[in-house]
Coordinates of C-alpha atoms and ligand atoms in Angstrom, one line a residue:
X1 CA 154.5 -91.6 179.6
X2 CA 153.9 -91.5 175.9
X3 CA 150.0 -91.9 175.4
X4 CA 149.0 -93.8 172.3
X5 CA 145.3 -93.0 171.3
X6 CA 145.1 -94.9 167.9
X7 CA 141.5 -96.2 168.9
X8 CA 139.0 -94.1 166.7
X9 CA 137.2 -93.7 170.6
X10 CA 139.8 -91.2 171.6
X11 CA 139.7 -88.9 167.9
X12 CA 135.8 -89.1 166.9
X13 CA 133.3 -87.8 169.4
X14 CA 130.5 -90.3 167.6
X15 CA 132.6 -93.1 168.2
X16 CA 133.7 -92.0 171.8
X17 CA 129.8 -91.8 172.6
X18 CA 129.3 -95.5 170.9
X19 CA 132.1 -96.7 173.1
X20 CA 130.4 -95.4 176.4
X21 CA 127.1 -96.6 175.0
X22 CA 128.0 -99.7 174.8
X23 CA 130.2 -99.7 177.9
X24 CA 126.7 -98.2 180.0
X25 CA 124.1 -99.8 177.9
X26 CA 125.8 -103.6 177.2
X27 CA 122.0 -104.8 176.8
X28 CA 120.6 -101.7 175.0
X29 CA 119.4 -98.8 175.8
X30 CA 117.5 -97.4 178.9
X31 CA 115.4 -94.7 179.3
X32 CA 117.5 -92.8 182.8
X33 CA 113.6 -90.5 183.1
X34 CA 111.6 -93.5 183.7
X35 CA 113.7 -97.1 183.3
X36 CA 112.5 -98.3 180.4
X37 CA 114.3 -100.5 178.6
X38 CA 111.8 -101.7 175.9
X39 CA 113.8 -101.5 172.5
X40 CA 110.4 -101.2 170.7
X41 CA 109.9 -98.1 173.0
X42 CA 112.7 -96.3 172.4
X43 CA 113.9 -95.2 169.2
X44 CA 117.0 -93.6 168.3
X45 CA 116.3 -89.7 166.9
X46 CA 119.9 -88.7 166.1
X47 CA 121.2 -88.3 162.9
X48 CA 118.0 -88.6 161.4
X49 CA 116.9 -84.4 161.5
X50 CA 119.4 -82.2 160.8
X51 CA 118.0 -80.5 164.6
X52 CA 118.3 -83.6 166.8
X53 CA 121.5 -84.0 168.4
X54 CA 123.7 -86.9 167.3
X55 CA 122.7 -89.9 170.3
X56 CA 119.6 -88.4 171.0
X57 CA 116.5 -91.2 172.2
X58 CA 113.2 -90.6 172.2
X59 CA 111.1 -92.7 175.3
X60 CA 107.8 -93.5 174.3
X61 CA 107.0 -94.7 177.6
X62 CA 107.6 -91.4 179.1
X63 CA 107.7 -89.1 175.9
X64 CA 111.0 -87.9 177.5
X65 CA 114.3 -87.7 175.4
X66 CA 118.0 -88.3 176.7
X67 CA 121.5 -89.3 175.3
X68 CA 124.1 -91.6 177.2
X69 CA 125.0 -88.9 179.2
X70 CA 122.3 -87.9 180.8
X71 CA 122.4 -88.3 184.8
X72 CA 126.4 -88.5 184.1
X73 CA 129.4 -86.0 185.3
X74 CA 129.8 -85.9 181.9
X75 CA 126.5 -84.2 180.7
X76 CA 127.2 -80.8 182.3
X77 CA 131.0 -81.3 181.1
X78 CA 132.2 -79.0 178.4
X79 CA 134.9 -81.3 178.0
X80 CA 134.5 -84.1 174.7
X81 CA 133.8 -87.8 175.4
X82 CA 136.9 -88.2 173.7
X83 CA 139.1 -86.7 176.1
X84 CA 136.9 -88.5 179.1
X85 CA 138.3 -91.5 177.4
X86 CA 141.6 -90.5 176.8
X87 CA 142.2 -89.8 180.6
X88 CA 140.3 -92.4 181.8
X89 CA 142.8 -94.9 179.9
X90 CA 145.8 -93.0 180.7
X91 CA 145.2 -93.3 184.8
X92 CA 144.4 -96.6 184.1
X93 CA 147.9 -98.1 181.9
X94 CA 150.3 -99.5 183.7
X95 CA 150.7 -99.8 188.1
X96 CA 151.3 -96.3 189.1
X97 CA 148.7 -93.6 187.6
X98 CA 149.5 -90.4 185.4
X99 CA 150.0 -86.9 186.9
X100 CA 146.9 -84.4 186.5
X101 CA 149.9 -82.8 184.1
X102 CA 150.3 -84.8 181.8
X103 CA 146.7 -85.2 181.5
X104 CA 146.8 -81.2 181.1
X105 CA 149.3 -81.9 178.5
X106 CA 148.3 -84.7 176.6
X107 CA 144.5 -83.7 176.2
X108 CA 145.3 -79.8 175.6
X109 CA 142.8 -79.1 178.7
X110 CA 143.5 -76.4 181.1
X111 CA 145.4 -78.0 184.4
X112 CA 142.3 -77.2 186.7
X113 CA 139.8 -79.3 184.5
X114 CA 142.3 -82.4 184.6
X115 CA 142.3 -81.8 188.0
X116 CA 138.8 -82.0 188.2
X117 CA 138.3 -85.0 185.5
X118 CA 141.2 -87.2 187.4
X119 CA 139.1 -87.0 190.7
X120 CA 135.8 -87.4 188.9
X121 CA 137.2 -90.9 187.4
X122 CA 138.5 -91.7 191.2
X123 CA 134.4 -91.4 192.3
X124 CA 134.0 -93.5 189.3
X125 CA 136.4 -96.5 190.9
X126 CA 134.8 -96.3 193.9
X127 CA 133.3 -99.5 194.7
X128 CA 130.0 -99.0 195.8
X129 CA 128.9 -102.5 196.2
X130 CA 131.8 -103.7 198.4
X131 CA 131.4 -107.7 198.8
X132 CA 132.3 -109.6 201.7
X133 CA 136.0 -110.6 202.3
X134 CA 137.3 -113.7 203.4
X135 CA 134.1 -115.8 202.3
X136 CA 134.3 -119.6 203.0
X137 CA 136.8 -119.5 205.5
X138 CA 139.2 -118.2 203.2
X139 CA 142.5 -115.9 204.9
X140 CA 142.4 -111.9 204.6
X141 CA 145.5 -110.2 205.5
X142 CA 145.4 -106.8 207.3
X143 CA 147.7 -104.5 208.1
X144 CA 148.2 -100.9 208.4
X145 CA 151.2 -98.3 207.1
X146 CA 151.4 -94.5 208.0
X147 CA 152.2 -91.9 205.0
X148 CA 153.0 -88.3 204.8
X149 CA 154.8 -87.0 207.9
X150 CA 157.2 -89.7 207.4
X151 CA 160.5 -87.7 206.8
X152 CA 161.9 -86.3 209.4
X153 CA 164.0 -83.8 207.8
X154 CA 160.8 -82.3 206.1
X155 CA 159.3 -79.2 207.4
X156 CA 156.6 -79.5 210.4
X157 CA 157.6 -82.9 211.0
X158 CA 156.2 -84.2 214.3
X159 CA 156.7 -87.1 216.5
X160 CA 154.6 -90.0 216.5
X161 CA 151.8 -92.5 214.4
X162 CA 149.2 -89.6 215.3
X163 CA 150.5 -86.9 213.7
X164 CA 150.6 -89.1 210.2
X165 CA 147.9 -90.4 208.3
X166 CA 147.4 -94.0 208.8
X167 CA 146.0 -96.7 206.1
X168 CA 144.5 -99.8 207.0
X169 CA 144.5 -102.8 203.9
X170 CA 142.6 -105.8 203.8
X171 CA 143.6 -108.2 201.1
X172 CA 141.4 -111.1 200.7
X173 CA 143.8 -114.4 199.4
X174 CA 140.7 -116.4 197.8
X175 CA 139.5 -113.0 195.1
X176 CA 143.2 -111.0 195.1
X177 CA 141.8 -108.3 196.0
X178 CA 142.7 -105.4 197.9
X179 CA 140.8 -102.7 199.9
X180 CA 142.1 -99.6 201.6
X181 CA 140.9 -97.3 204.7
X182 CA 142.1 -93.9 205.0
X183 CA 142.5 -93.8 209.7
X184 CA 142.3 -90.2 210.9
X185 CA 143.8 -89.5 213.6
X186 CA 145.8 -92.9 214.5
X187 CA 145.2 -96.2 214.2
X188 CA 143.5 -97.4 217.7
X189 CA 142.4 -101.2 218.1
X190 CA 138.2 -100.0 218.1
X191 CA 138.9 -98.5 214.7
X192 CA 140.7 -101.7 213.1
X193 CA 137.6 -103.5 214.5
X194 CA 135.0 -101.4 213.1
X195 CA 136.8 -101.6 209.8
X196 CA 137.0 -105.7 209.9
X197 CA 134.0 -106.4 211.4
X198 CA 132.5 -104.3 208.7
X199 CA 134.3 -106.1 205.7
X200 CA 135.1 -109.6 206.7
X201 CA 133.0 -112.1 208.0
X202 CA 134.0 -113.9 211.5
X203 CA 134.3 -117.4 209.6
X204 CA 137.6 -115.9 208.2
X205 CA 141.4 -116.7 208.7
X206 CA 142.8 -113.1 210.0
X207 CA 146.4 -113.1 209.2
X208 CA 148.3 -110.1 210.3
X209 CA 151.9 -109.3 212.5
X210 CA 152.0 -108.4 216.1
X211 CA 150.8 -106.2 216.8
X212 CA 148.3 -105.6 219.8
X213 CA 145.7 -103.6 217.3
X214 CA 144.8 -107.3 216.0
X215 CA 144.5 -109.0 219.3
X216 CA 141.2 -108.5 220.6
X217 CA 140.0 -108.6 217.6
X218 CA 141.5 -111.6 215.9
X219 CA 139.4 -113.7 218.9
X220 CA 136.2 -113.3 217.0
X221 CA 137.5 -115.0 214.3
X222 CA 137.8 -118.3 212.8
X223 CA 141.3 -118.2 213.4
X224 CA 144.0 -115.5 213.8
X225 CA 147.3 -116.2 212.3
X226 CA 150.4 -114.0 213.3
X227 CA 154.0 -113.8 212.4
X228 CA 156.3 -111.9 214.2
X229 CA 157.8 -109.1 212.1
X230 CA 160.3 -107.5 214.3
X231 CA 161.9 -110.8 214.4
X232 CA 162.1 -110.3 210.6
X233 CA 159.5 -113.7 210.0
X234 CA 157.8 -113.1 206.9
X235 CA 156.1 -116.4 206.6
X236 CA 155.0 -118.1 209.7
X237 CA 155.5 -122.0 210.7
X238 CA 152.3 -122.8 209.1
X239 CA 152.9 -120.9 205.6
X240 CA 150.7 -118.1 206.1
X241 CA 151.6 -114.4 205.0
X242 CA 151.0 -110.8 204.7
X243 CA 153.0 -110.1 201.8
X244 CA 150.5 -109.7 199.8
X245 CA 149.5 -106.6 201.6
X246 CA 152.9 -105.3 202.1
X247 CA 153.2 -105.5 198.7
X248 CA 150.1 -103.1 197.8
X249 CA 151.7 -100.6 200.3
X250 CA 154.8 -100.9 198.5
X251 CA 153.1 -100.3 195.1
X252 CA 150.9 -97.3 196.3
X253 CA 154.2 -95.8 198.2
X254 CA 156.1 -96.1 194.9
X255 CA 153.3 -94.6 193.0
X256 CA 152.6 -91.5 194.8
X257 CA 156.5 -90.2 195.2
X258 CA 156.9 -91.0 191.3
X259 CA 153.7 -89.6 190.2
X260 CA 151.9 -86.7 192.7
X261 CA 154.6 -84.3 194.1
X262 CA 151.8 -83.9 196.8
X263 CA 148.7 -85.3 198.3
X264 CA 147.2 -83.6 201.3
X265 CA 145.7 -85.6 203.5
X266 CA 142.3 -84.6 202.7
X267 CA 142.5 -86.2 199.3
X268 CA 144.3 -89.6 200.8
X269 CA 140.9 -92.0 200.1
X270 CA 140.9 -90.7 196.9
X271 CA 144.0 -91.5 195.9
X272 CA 144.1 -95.0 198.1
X273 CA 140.6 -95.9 195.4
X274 CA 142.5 -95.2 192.6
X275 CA 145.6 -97.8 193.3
X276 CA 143.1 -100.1 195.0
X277 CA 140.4 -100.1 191.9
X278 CA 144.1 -100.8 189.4
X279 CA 145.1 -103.4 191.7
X280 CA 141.2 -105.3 191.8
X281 CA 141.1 -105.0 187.7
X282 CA 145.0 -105.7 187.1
X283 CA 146.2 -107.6 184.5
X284 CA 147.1 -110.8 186.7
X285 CA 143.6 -111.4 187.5
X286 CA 143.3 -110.9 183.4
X287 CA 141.9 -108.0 183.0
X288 CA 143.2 -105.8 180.2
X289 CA 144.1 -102.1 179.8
X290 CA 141.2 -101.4 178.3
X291 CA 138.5 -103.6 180.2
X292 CA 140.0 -101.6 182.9
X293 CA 139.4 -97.9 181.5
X294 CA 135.9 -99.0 180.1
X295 CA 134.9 -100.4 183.7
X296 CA 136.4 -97.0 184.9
X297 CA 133.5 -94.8 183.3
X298 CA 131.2 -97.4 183.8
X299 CA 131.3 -96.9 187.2
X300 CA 130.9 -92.9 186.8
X301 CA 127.2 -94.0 186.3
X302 CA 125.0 -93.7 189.9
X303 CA 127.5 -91.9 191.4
X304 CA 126.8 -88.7 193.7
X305 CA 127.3 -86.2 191.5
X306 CA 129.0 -82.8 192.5
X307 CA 129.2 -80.3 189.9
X308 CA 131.3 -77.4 189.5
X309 CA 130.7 -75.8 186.9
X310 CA 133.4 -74.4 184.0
X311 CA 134.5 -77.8 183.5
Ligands
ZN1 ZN1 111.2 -93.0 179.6

């Protein structure tokens, strides 16, 4: 991957801290001590003493003062906005992610702290305000895939769905959108039900195959459409589908053997929010490249923040 950072966001750290600015604060500014948001409140200190820090605010409300970062990962970060930025838009070009080394080699930062900055902007996709699936009626596909443990010429390979780590996708038909659950410990029918009773409500069309993890479940729905995969039917009689499911499986598969040599299972969700968030924000649903990496560090805002410091 050859990065490209012509936009003055990635070289100036001014400009960088403009760019987040106006990516956090699309209204203005707001005070993150006391919520204040009244522009005649707040006024902007930086640049105007040689002492105040460039981006500083000062709250008249609260006689507190704060930047953009402030309350962010990326206030106790030694690492420049600019390089936030320019990892935040490599992960988020193209289908298939960027290794933590090329981040380490495109940004000149140490591998650890790319490390650390990948799986900060993973928290930042997290969608923390999940919305319903299959609203009006509409169909959601489910189906579930296992991952690592799959060879069986690879070392410590065992026997059976329980010793790999199973994925559960919804895709919702009506929005395009995709969303992913990391199953420890096998797939049983009680956990598919937690998961879909949690996400979709009953008025929905469940569509998956055959198998006998839907089939309980599928009766507390609107309707419950199957096909029969084994017999190699891919639409059913009545047109409905779960290749558009499939087909997230097949992109996050292809993804993680091109671009991470290895994920351990404990980092599986992570990984899973990072395909899912590119998938919700791609560009068929018209979202750009860089809509994408500016809603990336939006969402870095309100997140549970775990520090470690050096970074
Ligand atoms: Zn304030």
């Amino acid at each position: 991957m050859t990065a490209v950072f012509q936009d003055p966001m990635f070289q100036d750290e001014d400009k960088a801290r403009e760019a987040l600015e106006a990516v956090r604060w699309p209204d203005g500014a707001i005070c993150p001590h006391c919520g204040s948001s009244d522009p005649d409140k707040l006024a902007k200190m930086g640049g105007t003493k040689k002492s105040h820090r460039p981006g500083l605010y000062y709250c008249n409300d609260c006689k507190g003062q704060f930047t953009v970062t402030v309350g962010t990962v990326f206030e106790r970060s030694k690492v420049p906005l600019t390089k936030w930025w320019m990892a935040a838009h490599m992960m988020n070009s193209g289908k298939n992610g960027v290794s933590a080394h090329e981040i380490h080699r495109a940004l000149g930062v140490t591998y650890k702290t790319a490390w650390f900055m990948m799986h900060r902007l993973r928290e930042a996709m997290i969608d923390s305000k999940p919305a319903p699936m299959g609203e009006n009626g509409g169909n959601v596909q489910a189906d579930e895939t296992y991952h690592l443990n799959t060879s069986k010429r690879a070392k410590g390979y065992k026997k059976g769905h329980s010793h790999k780590a199973s994925i559960v996708a919804l895709v919702d038909e009506n929005t395009g959108t995709v969303r992913t659950f990391h199953v420890q410990k096998g797939v049983t029918a009680d956990k598919v039900r937690d998961i879909l009773f949690t996400n979709v409500i009953r008025k929905a069309t469940l569509v998956t195959d055959e198998s006998a993890l839907y089939t309980y479940t599928g009766k507390a729905y609107g309707d419950h459409q199957t096909m029969n995969h084994t017999g190699r039917e891919y639409v059913n009689k009545l047109g409905f589908t779960t290749n558009n499911v499939e087909n997230f499986f097949g992109v996050f598969k292809r993804g993680m053997r091109g671009t991470y040599t290895f994920c351990g299972e404990q980092h599986l969700q992570r990984y899973l929010t990072e395909f899912q968030f590119r998938y919700n924000n791609r560009s068929g649903l018209g979202v750009t490249d860089g809509e994408r990496t500016a809603k990336a560090l939006k969402g870095i805002e309100g997140k549970r923040l775990t520090y470690r410091p050096a970074h």
